Amino acid sequence: MILGIDIGTSVTKAALIDRDGTSHHHASTSSALIKGPDGQVEQDLDDVMDSVARVAREVVHAASDPIDAVAITAQGDGLWLRDAEGRAVRNPMSWMDARASSIVARWGEGGANSVTERVFRLTGSGVFPGSHAGLLAWLSQHEPESLEKAAVSGYCADAVLQRLTGEITVDASDASLPFLNVTTREYVTEALELCGIAQWQHLLPAPAAVDKVFTLDAAGAELLGLPAGTPVSSGPYDLQACSFGAGTEHAGDGTVIIGTTLACQVFTRDTTIRPEFEPAGMWLCTPDPHLYLRVMPSMVGTAGIDWMLSMFQLEPSDLTGLLEQSPPGANGVRALSFLSPAGERAPFVDPLARGQFTGLTIANTRAEVVRALCESVVFAARHCLEVLGFDGELSASGGGVRSTAWAQLLADTMGTPIWIPHEAQVGIRGAAQVAWKRLGTPVDTDAWRQQRTRLDPNPDAHAALNAVYREYLAELGAARARWNNA
């Protein structure tokens, strides 16, 4: 049995995972987001560690069988500066932080010779305000003293791992964006030079070996309520862990995660950066040195839907009914769902991207407005998957697919069956699966894949939504031209 811990942006979860993939004794708790001017979004590392301790101890206390190991997965991107003892030298900067937006916007100027384009051609990763590239550049300009005090610039998972084990390291899935050559697993110095931050490369730790297992030290053992020496597996980070936990594992297969933001990803063995690719998304290393995950982590998602529901004083439980009250195409109401202050990062990067509604009249209802926004989120998913070259089996997870109407909308838009895992804790599940493999006792993944429900598309709805999707792409193209000329 493995204790899985998933440290999200605002919620930390834990559960026990059996070898057959079932989960037990779930626990969750919130951690705070510290928001400020100019798009500041930070966290408190001690608060995050307190959340880890709370959920882990609750689950450990409920366990009736021995715990073989701890498996950690966490939010990616952002910037978690620490000293040699694992203490934060400043508040960790979230992947949602927008303070580097103007820097990234400047990097995007110059077409094929832009910084953004040249970094992408070197590493296959786009840069956006909340990535290491933008945040290191912002700190270098505004807070160089923080960088000078730091021993390591990492991510959430390795910040937690350092406090549990004393080890300074990083999982290759986290380190992949935006400076790693994923085939050699080495940092590309030229990419850092292009961003003007090569002097801080010493803060980037070498990625851990694919089969690396750590152990709890005395402080980590006390924090979690487990014996010192308990094995610890860290990574892959949450997007990739969700793919494994949802049953996606073969080249060509895709996963859509409809959460606070929207993540679309496809496994591939091809890391060719083609000339027609826009500088967006990323290739991630996986525990298989010859398999990669190409990801489009869009900024759209349920956060925008939650905002819309709150505007109408509705609850998330009202969503299914609202979707059913309006036909495909929302009676002519159209939306672009780029509501994040940081703009968009996939399948294109534009810090100036903004949301919009068109086609509204006083005859329209709130159901049509909500449906139009939901359709635009799912259209963004289809757009990402088409760019990624999806051509296999598609799994879906996240809070969005708990609504049957939303899940059906995804299937109808894609025109392909959607596989939805029975277990909700897909990130923890995926991290546990990787942990068992690292421990030398891999699980039967084919059996885990059987624990899913197939949802088939409605042909008539697909035909209607296919036409609306083409309109969406045309309106998106027009909007991007306006943003670039603003």
XYZ file of C-alpha atoms in Angstrom:
486
model
C 0.000 0.000 0.000
C 1.289 3.460 -0.928
C 0.555 6.804 0.669
C -0.065 9.153 -2.249
C 0.112 12.921 -1.767
C -1.022 15.410 -4.414
C -0.108 19.042 -3.681
C -2.337 21.168 -5.869
C -2.437 24.921 -6.247
C -5.039 25.441 -3.547
C -5.854 21.936 -2.264
C -3.569 19.207 -0.931
C -4.915 15.649 -1.057
C -3.777 12.284 0.224
C -5.014 8.724 -0.108
C -3.854 5.145 0.278
C -3.552 3.287 -3.035
C -3.705 -0.516 -3.256
C -1.843 -2.465 -5.923
C -5.119 -2.996 -7.779
C -5.461 0.800 -8.172
C -8.230 1.387 -5.655
C -7.929 4.236 -3.171
C -8.868 4.403 0.504
C -8.996 6.886 3.371
C -9.012 10.131 1.394
C -8.101 13.416 3.057
C -7.860 16.949 1.720
C -7.189 20.426 3.025
C -6.730 23.896 1.603
C -3.566 25.927 1.297
C -3.560 29.655 0.786
C -2.899 31.686 -2.340
C -1.380 35.096 -1.630
C -2.582 37.558 -4.277
C -1.308 41.073 -4.739
C -0.876 43.861 -7.284
C 0.330 43.453 -10.871
C -0.778 39.825 -11.067
C 1.089 38.559 -7.992
C 0.130 35.021 -6.966
C 2.342 33.408 -4.324
C 2.221 30.675 -1.703
C 3.766 30.100 1.712
C 6.002 27.011 1.784
C 5.410 26.461 5.499
C 1.647 26.612 4.904
C 2.026 24.066 2.088
C 4.085 21.773 4.339
C 1.428 22.084 7.060
C -1.194 20.977 4.534
C 0.949 17.972 3.567
C 1.379 16.999 7.210
C -2.354 17.311 7.953
C -3.575 15.097 5.117
C -0.753 12.566 5.442
C -1.229 12.095 9.191
C -4.997 11.743 8.778
C -4.533 8.989 6.190
C -1.681 7.246 8.037
C -3.761 7.187 11.220
C -6.572 5.436 9.327
C -4.314 2.832 7.672
C -4.773 -0.765 8.786
C -1.934 -2.226 6.660
C 1.750 -1.253 6.471
C 2.617 1.628 4.127
C 5.305 0.554 1.666
C 6.234 3.985 0.335
C 5.214 7.599 -0.147
C 4.435 8.888 -3.661
C 4.411 12.633 -4.271
C 2.961 14.584 -7.180
C 2.334 18.302 -7.280
C 1.506 21.372 -9.322
C 4.161 22.276 -11.863
C 5.855 25.471 -13.050
C 6.120 28.496 -10.778
C 9.335 29.236 -8.868
C 10.127 27.768 -5.424
C 13.388 29.325 -4.227
C 15.015 27.624 -1.209
C 18.232 27.617 0.742
C 20.385 24.535 1.367
C 18.179 23.478 4.314
C 14.952 23.722 2.305
C 13.744 27.007 3.788
C 12.040 29.419 1.411
C 14.166 32.506 0.754
C 10.986 34.286 -0.389
C 7.414 33.174 -0.938
C 7.149 30.628 -3.771
C 5.792 32.239 -6.935
C 2.828 30.390 -8.439
C 2.522 29.274 -12.038
C -0.457 31.692 -12.104
C 1.736 34.703 -11.289
C 1.452 37.318 -14.048
C 4.173 39.809 -13.066
C 6.429 38.676 -15.904
C 3.731 39.246 -18.546
C 5.420 42.337 -20.008
C 8.767 40.517 -20.157
C 7.239 37.548 -21.990
C 5.362 39.903 -24.316
C 8.690 41.546 -25.294
C 10.269 38.141 -25.804
C 7.504 37.366 -28.299
C 8.352 40.330 -30.518
C 10.370 39.797 -33.675
C 8.649 36.867 -35.349
C 10.923 33.953 -36.186
C 13.854 35.720 -34.523
C 12.052 36.363 -31.226
C 13.353 35.028 -27.926
C 10.213 32.929 -27.531
C 10.625 31.330 -30.955
C 14.338 30.648 -30.523
C 13.921 29.061 -27.085
C 11.123 26.876 -28.448
C 13.298 25.670 -31.332
C 15.974 24.666 -28.795
C 13.827 22.889 -26.190
C 10.317 22.417 -27.593
C 8.842 24.399 -24.720
C 6.952 27.646 -24.896
C 7.628 30.288 -22.264
C 4.854 32.034 -20.358
C 4.733 34.429 -17.385
C 4.431 31.707 -14.723
C 7.261 29.537 -16.018
C 10.821 29.500 -14.705
C 11.908 31.647 -17.648
C 9.599 34.550 -16.952
C 9.830 34.397 -13.154
C 13.636 34.135 -13.031
C 13.848 37.088 -15.400
C 11.420 39.111 -13.260
C 13.348 38.344 -10.075
C 16.651 39.112 -11.767
C 15.307 42.584 -12.587
C 13.369 43.314 -9.387
C 14.720 41.043 -6.600
C 18.223 39.835 -7.445
C 18.952 39.566 -3.717
C 16.445 36.678 -3.470
C 18.274 34.759 -6.176
C 21.611 35.486 -4.532
C 20.411 34.000 -1.234
C 19.005 30.831 -2.834
C 20.690 27.449 -3.169
C 18.069 26.024 -5.530
C 15.302 27.233 -7.797
C 12.780 24.447 -8.164
C 9.161 23.441 -8.081
C 6.531 22.485 -5.555
C 7.230 18.721 -5.518
C 10.977 19.040 -5.004
C 10.475 21.761 -2.377
C 8.323 19.334 -0.391
C 10.726 16.455 -1.072
C 13.656 18.470 0.274
C 11.811 19.069 3.531
C 10.975 15.355 3.821
C 14.323 13.864 2.817
C 16.963 16.600 2.920
C 17.741 15.986 -0.769
C 18.097 18.754 -3.372
C 16.842 17.348 -6.654
C 14.101 17.706 -9.265
C 12.035 15.248 -11.274
C 12.753 15.434 -14.999
C 9.061 16.033 -15.739
C 9.201 19.308 -13.780
C 12.622 20.305 -15.093
C 11.527 19.766 -18.716
C 9.979 23.241 -18.964
C 11.447 25.426 -20.318
C 15.221 24.811 -20.440
C 15.740 21.040 -20.672
C 16.691 19.015 -23.719
C 14.315 16.138 -22.985
C 16.295 13.600 -25.005
C 19.581 14.213 -23.161
C 17.990 15.439 -19.885
C 20.494 18.291 -19.753
C 19.833 22.022 -19.524
C 20.324 24.077 -22.678
C 22.545 26.991 -21.658
C 21.769 28.886 -24.860
C 18.083 28.988 -23.903
C 18.929 30.613 -20.563
C 21.232 33.050 -22.326
C 18.458 34.087 -24.694
C 16.291 34.908 -21.656
C 19.123 36.858 -20.035
C 19.288 34.603 -16.969
C 22.267 32.320 -17.622
C 23.949 33.634 -14.459
C 21.320 31.758 -12.428
C 21.739 28.349 -14.110
C 23.589 27.077 -11.019
C 20.223 27.204 -9.186
C 18.763 24.509 -11.459
C 19.420 21.040 -9.989
C 20.255 18.083 -12.211
C 17.183 15.886 -12.813
C 17.016 12.698 -10.747
C 17.538 9.339 -12.419
C 14.335 7.763 -13.738
C 14.399 5.004 -11.086
C 15.522 7.162 -8.169
C 13.903 6.440 -4.792
C 14.528 8.645 -1.750
C 13.948 7.961 1.964
C 12.315 9.924 4.754
C 14.788 11.519 7.129
C 13.971 12.067 10.809
C 12.263 15.421 10.190
C 10.208 14.056 7.296
C 9.223 10.974 9.263
C 7.987 13.098 12.151
C 6.069 15.346 9.775
C 4.193 12.477 8.096
C 3.904 10.127 11.058
C 5.851 7.332 9.320
C 9.115 5.534 10.160
C 12.379 7.148 9.114
C 13.782 5.348 6.082
C 10.358 4.898 4.408
C 10.900 5.013 0.602
C 9.744 8.190 -1.174
C 9.057 8.587 -4.896
C 8.710 12.157 -6.162
C 7.089 12.897 -9.507
C 6.032 12.945 -12.186
C 4.277 16.266 -11.694
C 0.510 16.371 -11.607
C -0.323 16.680 -15.325
C 1.658 13.564 -16.205
C 0.582 11.690 -13.081
C -3.035 12.253 -14.112
C -2.350 10.667 -17.508
C -0.971 7.496 -15.917
C -3.739 7.445 -13.315
C -6.426 7.822 -15.994
C -5.070 4.805 -17.881
C -3.202 6.635 -20.644
C 0.200 5.165 -21.413
C 0.687 4.454 -25.147
C 2.085 6.695 -27.883
C -0.769 8.529 -29.625
C -3.120 8.299 -26.641
C -4.367 11.534 -25.105
C -5.710 12.867 -21.831
C -7.857 15.896 -21.129
C -7.842 17.190 -17.551
C -10.673 19.658 -16.967
C -9.760 21.351 -13.723
C -9.102 24.903 -12.619
C -7.220 25.088 -15.885
C -7.395 22.813 -18.918
C -4.544 20.419 -19.676
C -4.406 18.416 -22.891
C -1.588 15.939 -23.456
C -0.529 13.170 -25.818
C 2.207 10.552 -25.373
C 4.737 10.416 -28.193
C 8.104 8.949 -29.102
C 8.783 11.779 -31.558
C 10.394 14.993 -30.258
C 10.754 16.634 -33.658
C 10.085 20.369 -33.396
C 8.385 21.015 -36.724
C 8.536 24.415 -38.479
C 4.745 24.811 -38.368
C 4.569 24.440 -34.568
C 3.780 27.614 -32.638
C 6.101 28.240 -29.651
C 3.701 26.882 -27.037
C 3.219 23.845 -24.849
C 6.026 21.522 -23.840
C 7.581 18.115 -24.149
C 8.001 16.367 -20.790
C 10.335 13.550 -19.837
C 8.560 10.467 -18.483
C 9.806 7.510 -16.434
C 10.367 5.757 -19.789
C 13.488 7.407 -21.304
C 12.107 6.827 -24.821
C 8.545 8.045 -24.243
C 7.586 11.699 -23.897
C 4.444 13.574 -23.022
C 3.638 16.559 -25.195
C 1.413 18.908 -23.221
C -0.725 21.945 -23.929
C -1.573 23.405 -20.489
C -4.210 25.982 -21.368
C -5.202 28.701 -18.890
C -8.918 28.161 -19.561
C -10.902 25.736 -17.395
C -13.411 25.472 -14.591
C -12.148 28.684 -12.944
C -13.852 30.637 -15.698
C -17.018 28.574 -15.399
C -17.051 29.083 -11.628
C -16.702 32.832 -12.206
C -19.631 32.796 -14.604
C -21.804 30.760 -12.240
C -21.047 33.154 -9.387
C -22.062 36.078 -11.609
C -25.464 34.430 -11.969
C -25.523 33.364 -8.285
C -25.558 29.698 -9.275
C -23.789 26.637 -7.871
C -21.578 24.137 -9.748
C -24.341 21.581 -9.208
C -26.537 23.713 -11.511
C -24.200 23.217 -14.472
C -25.680 20.000 -15.864
C -29.192 21.447 -15.910
C -28.007 24.637 -17.602
C -26.193 22.703 -20.334
C -29.292 20.624 -20.991
C -31.482 23.746 -21.308
C -29.556 25.042 -24.327
C -28.891 23.198 -27.627
C -25.456 22.704 -29.215
C -24.315 26.085 -30.452
C -26.102 27.940 -27.607
C -28.614 29.498 -30.016
C -25.943 31.648 -31.625
C -24.117 32.853 -28.498
C -20.356 32.459 -28.897
C -17.528 32.862 -26.396
C -13.765 32.936 -26.051
C -12.861 31.746 -22.569
C -9.483 33.462 -22.072
C -10.332 34.936 -18.685
C -6.984 34.583 -16.888
C -5.184 37.880 -16.173
C -2.019 36.112 -17.390
C -3.546 35.548 -20.835
C -2.997 32.208 -22.557
C -0.110 29.739 -22.764
C -1.447 26.925 -25.015
C -1.923 26.149 -27.844
C -0.477 29.636 -28.302
C 1.219 32.048 -25.884
C -0.256 35.538 -25.562
C -0.206 37.418 -22.232
C -2.773 39.820 -23.751
C -5.391 37.154 -24.564
C -8.804 38.096 -23.181
C -12.285 36.584 -23.074
C -15.301 37.735 -25.033
C -18.944 36.979 -25.825
C -20.634 37.626 -29.166
C -24.072 37.045 -30.644
C -25.946 38.140 -27.504
C -29.434 39.639 -27.572
C -32.016 40.259 -24.846
C -33.728 37.084 -26.033
C -30.854 34.952 -24.751
C -30.944 33.228 -21.364
C -28.240 32.572 -18.795
C -28.264 28.916 -19.901
C -27.082 29.949 -23.363
C -24.377 32.223 -21.953
C -23.096 29.461 -19.676
C -23.261 26.870 -22.452
C -21.364 29.156 -24.826
C -18.571 29.494 -22.267
C -18.502 25.721 -21.652
C -18.379 25.062 -25.382
C -15.461 27.461 -25.769
C -13.497 25.576 -23.092
C -14.110 22.270 -24.848
C -13.254 23.841 -28.209
C -9.955 24.924 -26.663
C -9.382 21.273 -25.688
C -10.041 20.082 -29.239
C -7.740 22.791 -30.607
C -4.941 21.686 -28.275
C -5.383 17.992 -29.099
C -5.330 18.679 -32.835
C -2.077 20.618 -32.460
C -0.654 17.763 -30.371
C -1.380 15.195 -33.086
C -3.793 13.096 -31.030
C -4.814 9.943 -32.935
C -5.404 7.277 -30.296
C -7.559 6.687 -27.245
C -8.793 9.655 -25.197
C -9.207 9.700 -21.414
C -10.705 12.535 -19.395
C -10.484 13.449 -15.736
C -10.803 16.407 -13.412
C -13.675 18.164 -11.718
C -15.263 19.125 -15.029
C -16.085 15.560 -16.081
C -17.978 14.910 -12.848
C -20.785 16.705 -14.684
C -22.235 14.121 -17.078
C -23.416 16.873 -19.418
C -19.918 18.385 -19.538
C -18.335 14.992 -20.219
C -20.857 14.388 -22.995
C -20.060 17.811 -24.454
C -16.398 16.820 -24.651
C -17.225 13.516 -26.380
C -19.605 15.238 -28.807
C -17.056 17.936 -29.658
C -14.229 15.451 -30.230
C -16.412 12.928 -32.059
C -14.573 10.087 -30.344
C -15.285 7.898 -27.290
C -14.067 9.292 -23.964
C -12.758 7.017 -21.210
C -13.458 8.268 -17.685
C -11.671 6.558 -14.760
C -13.809 5.316 -11.873
C -11.325 6.631 -9.333
C -11.350 10.397 -8.855
C -7.818 10.532 -7.397
C -6.100 10.039 -10.753
C -3.025 12.130 -9.910
C -2.333 10.203 -6.712
C -3.054 6.979 -8.550
C -0.562 7.814 -11.302
C 2.142 8.812 -8.812
C 1.620 5.521 -6.965
C 1.882 3.564 -10.210
C 5.241 5.194 -10.952
C 6.399 4.614 -7.367
C 5.777 0.861 -7.560
C 7.748 0.691 -10.794
C 10.642 2.552 -9.173
C 10.502 0.141 -6.234
C 10.948 -2.740 -8.677
C 7.423 -4.153 -8.264
C 5.358 -2.680 -11.148
C 1.581 -3.059 -11.094
C -0.640 -4.605 -13.778
C -1.526 -1.444 -15.705
C -3.849 -3.342 -18.059
C -5.997 -4.249 -15.054
C -5.992 -0.615 -13.909
C -7.184 0.443 -17.386
C -10.276 -1.721 -17.004
C -11.516 0.541 -14.206
C -12.967 3.128 -16.592
C -16.313 4.015 -18.180
C -16.684 4.596 -21.931
C -18.783 7.559 -23.069
C -19.701 7.621 -26.779
C -20.387 10.795 -28.795
C -23.828 11.695 -30.160
C -23.450 11.906 -33.988
C -26.021 14.697 -34.418
C -24.503 16.791 -31.645
C -21.035 16.212 -33.091
C -22.130 17.479 -36.501
C -23.640 20.628 -34.988
C -20.652 21.317 -32.741
C -18.212 20.671 -35.569
C -19.656 23.655 -37.457
C -19.536 25.850 -34.351
C -15.927 24.803 -33.724
C -14.929 26.093 -37.166
C -16.534 29.426 -36.246
C -14.587 29.379 -32.976
C -11.265 28.982 -34.808
C -12.115 31.848 -37.158
C -13.110 34.155 -34.286
C -9.985 33.170 -32.356
C -7.829 34.116 -35.333
C -9.532 37.520 -35.543
C -9.147 38.061 -31.789
C -5.441 37.217 -31.849
C -4.919 39.847 -34.549
C -6.691 42.436 -32.348
C -4.631 41.528 -29.267
C -1.399 41.818 -31.216
C -2.371 45.238 -32.546
C -3.610 46.590 -29.199
